[in-house]
CSV table of C-alpha atoms in Angstrom, one decimal:
chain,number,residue,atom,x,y,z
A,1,UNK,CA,99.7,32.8,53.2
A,2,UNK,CA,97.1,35.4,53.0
A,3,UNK,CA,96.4,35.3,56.6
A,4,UNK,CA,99.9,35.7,57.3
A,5,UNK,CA,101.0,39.0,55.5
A,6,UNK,CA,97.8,39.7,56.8
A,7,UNK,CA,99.0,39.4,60.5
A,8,UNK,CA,102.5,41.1,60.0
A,9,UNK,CA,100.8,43.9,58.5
A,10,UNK,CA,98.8,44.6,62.0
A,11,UNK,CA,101.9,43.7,63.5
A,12,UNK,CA,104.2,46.1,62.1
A,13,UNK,CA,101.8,48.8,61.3
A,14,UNK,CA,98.2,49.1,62.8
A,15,UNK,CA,99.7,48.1,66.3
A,16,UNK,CA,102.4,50.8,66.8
A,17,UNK,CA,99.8,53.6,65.6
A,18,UNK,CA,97.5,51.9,68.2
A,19,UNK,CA,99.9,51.9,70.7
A,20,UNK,CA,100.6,55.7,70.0
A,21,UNK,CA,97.4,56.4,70.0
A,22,UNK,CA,96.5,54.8,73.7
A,23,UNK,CA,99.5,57.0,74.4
A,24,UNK,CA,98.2,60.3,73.7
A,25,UNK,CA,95.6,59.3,75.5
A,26,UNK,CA,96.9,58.2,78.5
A,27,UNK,CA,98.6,61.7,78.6
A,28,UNK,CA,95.3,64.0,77.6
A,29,UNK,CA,93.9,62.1,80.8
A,30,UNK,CA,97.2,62.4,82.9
A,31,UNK,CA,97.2,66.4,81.5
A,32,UNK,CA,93.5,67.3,82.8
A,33,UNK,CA,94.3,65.7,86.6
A,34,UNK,CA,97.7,67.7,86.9
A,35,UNK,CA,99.1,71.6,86.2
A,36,UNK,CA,100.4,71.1,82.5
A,37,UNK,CA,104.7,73.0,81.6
A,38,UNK,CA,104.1,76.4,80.6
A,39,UNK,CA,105.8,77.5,77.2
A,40,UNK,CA,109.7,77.6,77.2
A,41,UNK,CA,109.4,81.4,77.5
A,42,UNK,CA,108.9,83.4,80.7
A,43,UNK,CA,105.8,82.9,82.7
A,44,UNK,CA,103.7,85.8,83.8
A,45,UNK,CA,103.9,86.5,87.7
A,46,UNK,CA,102.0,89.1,89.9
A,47,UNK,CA,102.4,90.4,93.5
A,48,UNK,CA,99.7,91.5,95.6
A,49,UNK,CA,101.7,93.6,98.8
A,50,UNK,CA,99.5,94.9,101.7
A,51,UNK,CA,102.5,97.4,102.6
A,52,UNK,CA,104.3,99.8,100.6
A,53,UNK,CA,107.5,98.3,98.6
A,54,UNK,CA,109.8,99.7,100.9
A,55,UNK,CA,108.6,98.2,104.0
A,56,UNK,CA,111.7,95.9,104.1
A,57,UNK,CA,109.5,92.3,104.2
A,58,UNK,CA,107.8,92.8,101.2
A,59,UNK,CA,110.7,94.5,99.6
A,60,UNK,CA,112.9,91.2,99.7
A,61,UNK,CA,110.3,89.4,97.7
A,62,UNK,CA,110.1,92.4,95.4
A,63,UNK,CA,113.7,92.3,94.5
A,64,UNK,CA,114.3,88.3,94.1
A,65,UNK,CA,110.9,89.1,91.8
A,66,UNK,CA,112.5,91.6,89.9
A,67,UNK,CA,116.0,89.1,89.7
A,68,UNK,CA,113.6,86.4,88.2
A,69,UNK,CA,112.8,88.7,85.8
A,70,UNK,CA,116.5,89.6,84.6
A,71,UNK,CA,117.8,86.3,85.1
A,72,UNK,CA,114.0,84.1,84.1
A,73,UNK,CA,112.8,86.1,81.5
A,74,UNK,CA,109.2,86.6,83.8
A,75,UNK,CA,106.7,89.6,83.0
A,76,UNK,CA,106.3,91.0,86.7
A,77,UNK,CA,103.6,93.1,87.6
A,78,UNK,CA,102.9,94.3,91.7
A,79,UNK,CA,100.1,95.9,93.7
A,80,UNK,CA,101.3,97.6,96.6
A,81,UNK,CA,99.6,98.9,99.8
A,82,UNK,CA,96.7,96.7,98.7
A,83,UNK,CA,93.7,97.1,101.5
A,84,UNK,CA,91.8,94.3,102.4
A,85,UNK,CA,88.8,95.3,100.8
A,86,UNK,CA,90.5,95.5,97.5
A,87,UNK,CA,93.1,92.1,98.1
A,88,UNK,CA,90.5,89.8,96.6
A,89,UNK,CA,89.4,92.0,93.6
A,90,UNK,CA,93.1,92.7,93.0
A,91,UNK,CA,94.2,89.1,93.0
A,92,UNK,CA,91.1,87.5,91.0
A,93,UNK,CA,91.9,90.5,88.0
A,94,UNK,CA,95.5,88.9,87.9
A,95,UNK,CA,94.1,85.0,87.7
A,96,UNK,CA,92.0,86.1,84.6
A,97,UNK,CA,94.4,87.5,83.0
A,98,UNK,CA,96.8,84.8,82.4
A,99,UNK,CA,99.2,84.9,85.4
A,100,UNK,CA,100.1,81.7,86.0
A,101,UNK,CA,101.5,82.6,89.4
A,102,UNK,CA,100.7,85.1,92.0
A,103,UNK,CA,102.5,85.5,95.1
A,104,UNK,CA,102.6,88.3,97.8
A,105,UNK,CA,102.2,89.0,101.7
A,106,UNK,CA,98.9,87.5,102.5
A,107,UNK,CA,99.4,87.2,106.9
A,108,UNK,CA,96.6,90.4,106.9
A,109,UNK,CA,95.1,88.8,104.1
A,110,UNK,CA,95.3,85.2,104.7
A,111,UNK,CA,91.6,83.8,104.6
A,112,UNK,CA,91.0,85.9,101.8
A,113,UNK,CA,93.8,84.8,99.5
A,114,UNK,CA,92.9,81.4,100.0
A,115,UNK,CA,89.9,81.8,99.1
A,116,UNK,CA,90.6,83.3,96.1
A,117,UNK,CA,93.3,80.6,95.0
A,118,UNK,CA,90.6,77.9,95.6
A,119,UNK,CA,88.7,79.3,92.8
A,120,UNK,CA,91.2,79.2,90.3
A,121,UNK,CA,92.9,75.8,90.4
A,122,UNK,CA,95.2,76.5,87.7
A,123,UNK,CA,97.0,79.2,88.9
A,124,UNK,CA,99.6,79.1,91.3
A,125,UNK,CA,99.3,81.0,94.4
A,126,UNK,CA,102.4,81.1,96.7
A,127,UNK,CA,102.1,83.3,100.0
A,128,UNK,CA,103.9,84.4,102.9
A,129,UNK,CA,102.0,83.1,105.8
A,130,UNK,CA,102.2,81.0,109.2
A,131,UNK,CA,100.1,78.6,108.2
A,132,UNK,CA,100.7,75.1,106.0
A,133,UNK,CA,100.0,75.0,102.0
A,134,UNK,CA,96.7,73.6,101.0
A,135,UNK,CA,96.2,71.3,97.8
A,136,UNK,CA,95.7,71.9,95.0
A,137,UNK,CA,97.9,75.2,94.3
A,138,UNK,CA,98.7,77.2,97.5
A,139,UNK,CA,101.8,77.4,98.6
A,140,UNK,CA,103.7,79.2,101.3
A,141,UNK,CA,107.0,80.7,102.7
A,142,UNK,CA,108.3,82.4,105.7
A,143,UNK,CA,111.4,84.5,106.9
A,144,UNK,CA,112.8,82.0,108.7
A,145,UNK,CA,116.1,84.6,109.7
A,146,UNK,CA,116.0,83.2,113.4
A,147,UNK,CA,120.0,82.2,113.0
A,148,UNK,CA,121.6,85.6,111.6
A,149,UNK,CA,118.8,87.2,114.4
A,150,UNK,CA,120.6,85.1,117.1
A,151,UNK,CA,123.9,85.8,115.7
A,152,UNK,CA,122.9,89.7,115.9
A,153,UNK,CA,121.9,89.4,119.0
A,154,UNK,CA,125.7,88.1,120.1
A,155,UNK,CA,127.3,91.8,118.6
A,156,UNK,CA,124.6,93.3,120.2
A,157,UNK,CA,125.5,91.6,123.8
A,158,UNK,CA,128.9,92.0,123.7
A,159,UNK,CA,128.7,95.9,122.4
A,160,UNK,CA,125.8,97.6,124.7
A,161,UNK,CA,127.6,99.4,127.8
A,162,UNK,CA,124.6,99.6,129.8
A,163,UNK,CA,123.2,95.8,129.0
A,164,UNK,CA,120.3,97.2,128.2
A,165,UNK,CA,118.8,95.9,124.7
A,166,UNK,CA,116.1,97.3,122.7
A,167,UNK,CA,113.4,95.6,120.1
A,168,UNK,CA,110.6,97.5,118.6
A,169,UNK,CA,108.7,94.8,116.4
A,170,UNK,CA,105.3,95.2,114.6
A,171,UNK,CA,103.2,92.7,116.9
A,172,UNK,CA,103.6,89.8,118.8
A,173,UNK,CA,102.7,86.7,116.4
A,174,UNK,CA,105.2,83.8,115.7
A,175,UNK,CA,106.9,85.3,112.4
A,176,UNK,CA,107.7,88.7,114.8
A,177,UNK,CA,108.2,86.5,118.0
A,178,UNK,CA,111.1,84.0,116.9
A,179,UNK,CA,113.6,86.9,115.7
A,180,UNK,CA,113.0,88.8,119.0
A,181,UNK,CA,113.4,85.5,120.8
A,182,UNK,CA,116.7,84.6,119.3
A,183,UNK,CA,118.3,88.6,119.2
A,184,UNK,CA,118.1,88.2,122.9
A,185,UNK,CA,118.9,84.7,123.4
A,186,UNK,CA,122.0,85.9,121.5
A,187,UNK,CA,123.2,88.5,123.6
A,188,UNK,CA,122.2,86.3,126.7
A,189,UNK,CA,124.6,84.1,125.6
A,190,UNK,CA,127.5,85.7,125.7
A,191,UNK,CA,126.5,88.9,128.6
A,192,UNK,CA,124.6,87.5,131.4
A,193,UNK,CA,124.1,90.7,132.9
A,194,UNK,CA,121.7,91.4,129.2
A,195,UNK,CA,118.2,92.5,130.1
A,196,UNK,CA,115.7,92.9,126.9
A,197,UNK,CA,112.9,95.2,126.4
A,198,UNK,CA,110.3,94.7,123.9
A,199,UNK,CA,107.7,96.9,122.2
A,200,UNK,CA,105.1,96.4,119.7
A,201,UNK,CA,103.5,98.7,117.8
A,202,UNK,CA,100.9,97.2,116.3
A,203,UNK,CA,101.5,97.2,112.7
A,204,UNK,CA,103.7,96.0,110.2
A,205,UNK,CA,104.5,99.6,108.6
A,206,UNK,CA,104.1,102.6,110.6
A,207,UNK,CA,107.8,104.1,110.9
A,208,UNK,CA,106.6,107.0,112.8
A,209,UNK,CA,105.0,105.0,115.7
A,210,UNK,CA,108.3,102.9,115.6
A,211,UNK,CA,110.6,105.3,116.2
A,212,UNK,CA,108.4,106.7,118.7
A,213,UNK,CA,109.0,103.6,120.8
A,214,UNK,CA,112.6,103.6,120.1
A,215,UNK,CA,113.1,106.8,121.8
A,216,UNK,CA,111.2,105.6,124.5
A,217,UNK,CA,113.5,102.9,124.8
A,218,UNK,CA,116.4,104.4,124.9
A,219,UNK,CA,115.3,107.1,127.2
A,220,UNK,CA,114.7,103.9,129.5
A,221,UNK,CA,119.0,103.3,128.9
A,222,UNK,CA,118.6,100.7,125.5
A,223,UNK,CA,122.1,101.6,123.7
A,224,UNK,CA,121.5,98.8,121.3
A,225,UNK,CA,118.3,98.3,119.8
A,226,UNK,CA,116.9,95.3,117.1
A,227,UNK,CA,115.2,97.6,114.4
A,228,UNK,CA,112.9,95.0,113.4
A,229,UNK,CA,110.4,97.3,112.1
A,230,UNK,CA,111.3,100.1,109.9
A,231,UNK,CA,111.8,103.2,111.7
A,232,UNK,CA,113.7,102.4,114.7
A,233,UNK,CA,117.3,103.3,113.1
A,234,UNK,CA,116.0,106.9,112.6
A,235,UNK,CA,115.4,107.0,116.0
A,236,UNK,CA,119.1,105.9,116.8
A,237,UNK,CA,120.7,108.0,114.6
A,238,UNK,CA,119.6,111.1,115.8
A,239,UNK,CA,120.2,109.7,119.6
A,240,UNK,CA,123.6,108.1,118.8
A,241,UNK,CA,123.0,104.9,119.8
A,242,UNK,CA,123.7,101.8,117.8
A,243,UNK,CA,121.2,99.9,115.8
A,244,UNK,CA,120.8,95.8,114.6
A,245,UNK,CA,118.4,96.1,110.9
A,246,UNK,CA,116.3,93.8,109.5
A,247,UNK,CA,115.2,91.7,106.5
A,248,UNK,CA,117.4,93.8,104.3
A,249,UNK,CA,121.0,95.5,104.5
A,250,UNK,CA,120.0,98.7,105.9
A,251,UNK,CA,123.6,100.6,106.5
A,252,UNK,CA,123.1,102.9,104.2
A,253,UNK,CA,120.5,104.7,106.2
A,254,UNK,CA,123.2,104.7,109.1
A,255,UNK,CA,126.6,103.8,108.3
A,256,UNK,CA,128.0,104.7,111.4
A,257,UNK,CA,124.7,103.5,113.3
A,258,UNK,CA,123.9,99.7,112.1
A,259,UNK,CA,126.3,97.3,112.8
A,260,UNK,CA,124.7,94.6,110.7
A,261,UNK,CA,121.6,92.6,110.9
A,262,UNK,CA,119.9,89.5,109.9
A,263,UNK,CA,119.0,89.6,106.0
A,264,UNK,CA,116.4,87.6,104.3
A,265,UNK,CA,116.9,86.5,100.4
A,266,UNK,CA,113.8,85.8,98.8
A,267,UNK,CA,116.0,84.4,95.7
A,268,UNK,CA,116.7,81.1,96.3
A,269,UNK,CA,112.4,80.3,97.3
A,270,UNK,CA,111.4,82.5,94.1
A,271,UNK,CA,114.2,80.6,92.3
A,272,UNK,CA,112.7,77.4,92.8
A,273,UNK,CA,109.1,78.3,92.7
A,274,UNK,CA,109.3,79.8,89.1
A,275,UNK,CA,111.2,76.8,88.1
A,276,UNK,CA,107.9,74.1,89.4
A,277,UNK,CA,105.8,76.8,87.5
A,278,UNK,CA,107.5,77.1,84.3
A,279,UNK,CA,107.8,72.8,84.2
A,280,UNK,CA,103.8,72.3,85.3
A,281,UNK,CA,104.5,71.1,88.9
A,282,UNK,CA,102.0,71.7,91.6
A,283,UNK,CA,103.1,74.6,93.8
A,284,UNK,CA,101.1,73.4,97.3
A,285,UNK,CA,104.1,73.6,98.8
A,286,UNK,CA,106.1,74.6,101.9
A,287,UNK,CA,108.7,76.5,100.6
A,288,UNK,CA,109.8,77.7,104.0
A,289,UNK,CA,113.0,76.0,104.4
A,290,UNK,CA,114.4,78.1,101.4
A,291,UNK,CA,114.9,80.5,103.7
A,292,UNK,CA,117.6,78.8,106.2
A,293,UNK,CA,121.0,79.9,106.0
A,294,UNK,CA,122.2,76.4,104.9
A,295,UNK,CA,119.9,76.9,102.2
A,296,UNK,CA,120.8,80.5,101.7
A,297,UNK,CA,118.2,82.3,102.5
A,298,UNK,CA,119.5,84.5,105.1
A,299,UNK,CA,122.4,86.0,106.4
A,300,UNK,CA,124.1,88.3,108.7
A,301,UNK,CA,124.5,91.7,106.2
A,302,UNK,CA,128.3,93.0,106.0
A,303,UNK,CA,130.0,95.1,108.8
A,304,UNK,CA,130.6,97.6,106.0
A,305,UNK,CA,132.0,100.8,108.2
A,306,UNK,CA,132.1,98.4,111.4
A,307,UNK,CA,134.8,96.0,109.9
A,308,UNK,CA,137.3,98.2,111.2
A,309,UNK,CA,135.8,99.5,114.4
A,310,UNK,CA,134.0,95.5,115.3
A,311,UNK,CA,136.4,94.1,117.8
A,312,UNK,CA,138.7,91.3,116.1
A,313,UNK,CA,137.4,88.8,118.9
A,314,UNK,CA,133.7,89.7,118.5
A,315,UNK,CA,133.7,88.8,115.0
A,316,UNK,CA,135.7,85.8,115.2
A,317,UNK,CA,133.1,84.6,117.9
A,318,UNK,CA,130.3,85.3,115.5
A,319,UNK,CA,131.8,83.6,112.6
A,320,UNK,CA,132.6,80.5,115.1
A,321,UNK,CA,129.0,80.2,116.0
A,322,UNK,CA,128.3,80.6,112.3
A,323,UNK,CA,129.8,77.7,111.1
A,324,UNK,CA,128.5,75.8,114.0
A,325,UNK,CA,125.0,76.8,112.6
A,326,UNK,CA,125.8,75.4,109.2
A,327,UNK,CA,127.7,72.1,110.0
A,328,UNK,CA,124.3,71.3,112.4
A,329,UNK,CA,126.4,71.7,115.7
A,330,UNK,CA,124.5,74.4,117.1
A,331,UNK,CA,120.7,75.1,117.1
A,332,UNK,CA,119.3,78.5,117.3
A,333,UNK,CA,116.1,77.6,119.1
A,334,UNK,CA,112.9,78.4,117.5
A,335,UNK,CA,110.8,80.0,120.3
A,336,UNK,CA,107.5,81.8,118.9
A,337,UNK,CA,106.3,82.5,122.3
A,338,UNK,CA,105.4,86.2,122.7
A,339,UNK,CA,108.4,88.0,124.4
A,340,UNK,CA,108.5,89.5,128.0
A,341,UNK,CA,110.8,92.9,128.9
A,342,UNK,CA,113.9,91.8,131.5
């Protein structure tokens, strides 16, 4: 009898606290292997920029930053026009002082901020680069905007008069060379007679140098030209020739010089990435394909004045094309290869 009230009393008592017990356990271990959900609060996010804010690529990761922080309670905190010397500095002082992610524009940067992240395993570090993620907490993204770019480049082929099309981009390196690839592609498509000039100028933010080489171009007949660095729309204001922007809806520096562009929204990869923080999951990542326009990530900015002056038939062609894009009946062809002048 004893031995029996003995037994139920393990039964019903020592073995559940045991069981409990090999369950904390098993997640303390579980815990020290993997990243571990930050409080229910906001999380604390930096952004390390190697340009100035308003150099339109970084500023799209700004803003989506600064809707995480209205909409995701985040504390946000940037470093702009960051030199190389100072990127590592700058990002170690953020991963010691309790930012649990830190995220930026790292392509000058690139062997550097990897570096950097492998030396703090639990922070997060998600980066703009070319280049795949790398275990344990480096993750990347990309302006994939190659579809609104082709789609641009459709306007700009059917409304140049002299079918002569103008690009100034920063340099020519994959990220650059796909949106110049598919602007012209575009306007090849629907103008055959469409010849492309490209210019580089060697940087990602020098607005001087790129208007320079928009004026050139359009004293060599361009009468449309792909802005994709900053600078260019200056250029064809004061010329009165028409303009395509880039990474951001830039009409308001030329209402009655953009048409429209491609536009890249950082929000729906920031989104995401903040949410894997905030629960503990590991942020190696490619986080590219949030930038698709299925996903979207991108789109072609608004007419604004144009609505009214864009032919019916031009825009009905664009929005055809569009929707062929989405439902997967059209491919906008990803070609990174560096771009030749017609």
């Amino acid at each position: 009898m004893k031995q029996t009230v003995i037994s139920l009393f393990i039964k019903r008592t020592i073995s559940p606290l045991f069981n409990k017990v090999l369950l904390f356990c098993a997640a303390a271990f579980l815990i020290g292997g993997l990243a571990v959900p930050v409080q229910a609060g906001g999380i604390k996010v930096a952004a390390v920029f190697e340009t100035p804010i308003e150099e339109p690529w970084v500023n799209q990761i700004h803003v989506a930053l600064l809707q995480a922080k209205k909409e995701m309670g985040i504390e946000y905190t940037w470093s702009e026009s960051v030199k190389s010397a100072d990127f590592a500095r700058i990002m170690r002082e953020y991963a010691e002082n309790g930012y649990q992610l830190i995220t930026g524009d790292s392509f000058g940067a690139e062997r550097i901020a990897r570096r950097v992240a492998r030396d703090y395993p639990q922070v997060s570090f998600v980066f703009g680069s070319g280049i795949g993620p790398a275990e344990p907490n480096f993750g990347v993204f990309d302006n994939w905007i190659h579809e609104p770019a082709y789609l641009s480049g459709m306007i700009a082929g059917k409304m140049t008069k002299t079918n002569i099309l103008g690009v100034v981009a920063a340099m020519p390196i994959p990220e650059v060379n796909r949106l110049s690839n598919a602007f012209c592609s575009g306007a090849k498509e629907v103008n055959k007679k469409v010849r492309c000039k490209f210019s580089f100028i060697g940087s990602f933010f020098d607005p001087p140098k790129a208007k320079e080489a928009a004026l050139a171009q359009i004293e060599a007949g361009a009468d449309v030209l792909y802005a994709e660095r900053f600078g260019v729309i200056e250029a064809c204001k004061e010329k009165g020739v028409l303009a395509i922007s880039n990474m951001s809806d830039q009409a308001s520096l030329g209402p009655d010089t953009v048409i429209t562009g491609p536009v890249w929204d950082m929000w729906p990869t920031i989104k995401h990435v903040v949410t894997l923080v905030k629960a503990g999951v590991p942020t190696a990542q490619d986080f590219g394909g949030f930038s698709y326009m299925g996903k979207g990530g991108s789109y072609l900015a608004p007419y604004h004045n144009w609505d009214s002056k864009l032919p019916a038939s031009v825009k009905a062609m664009v929005e055809k094309r569009k929707a062929e894009m989405l439902d997967g009946t059209f491919r906008a062809d990803i070609d990174e290869s560096a771009p030749k002048s017609d």
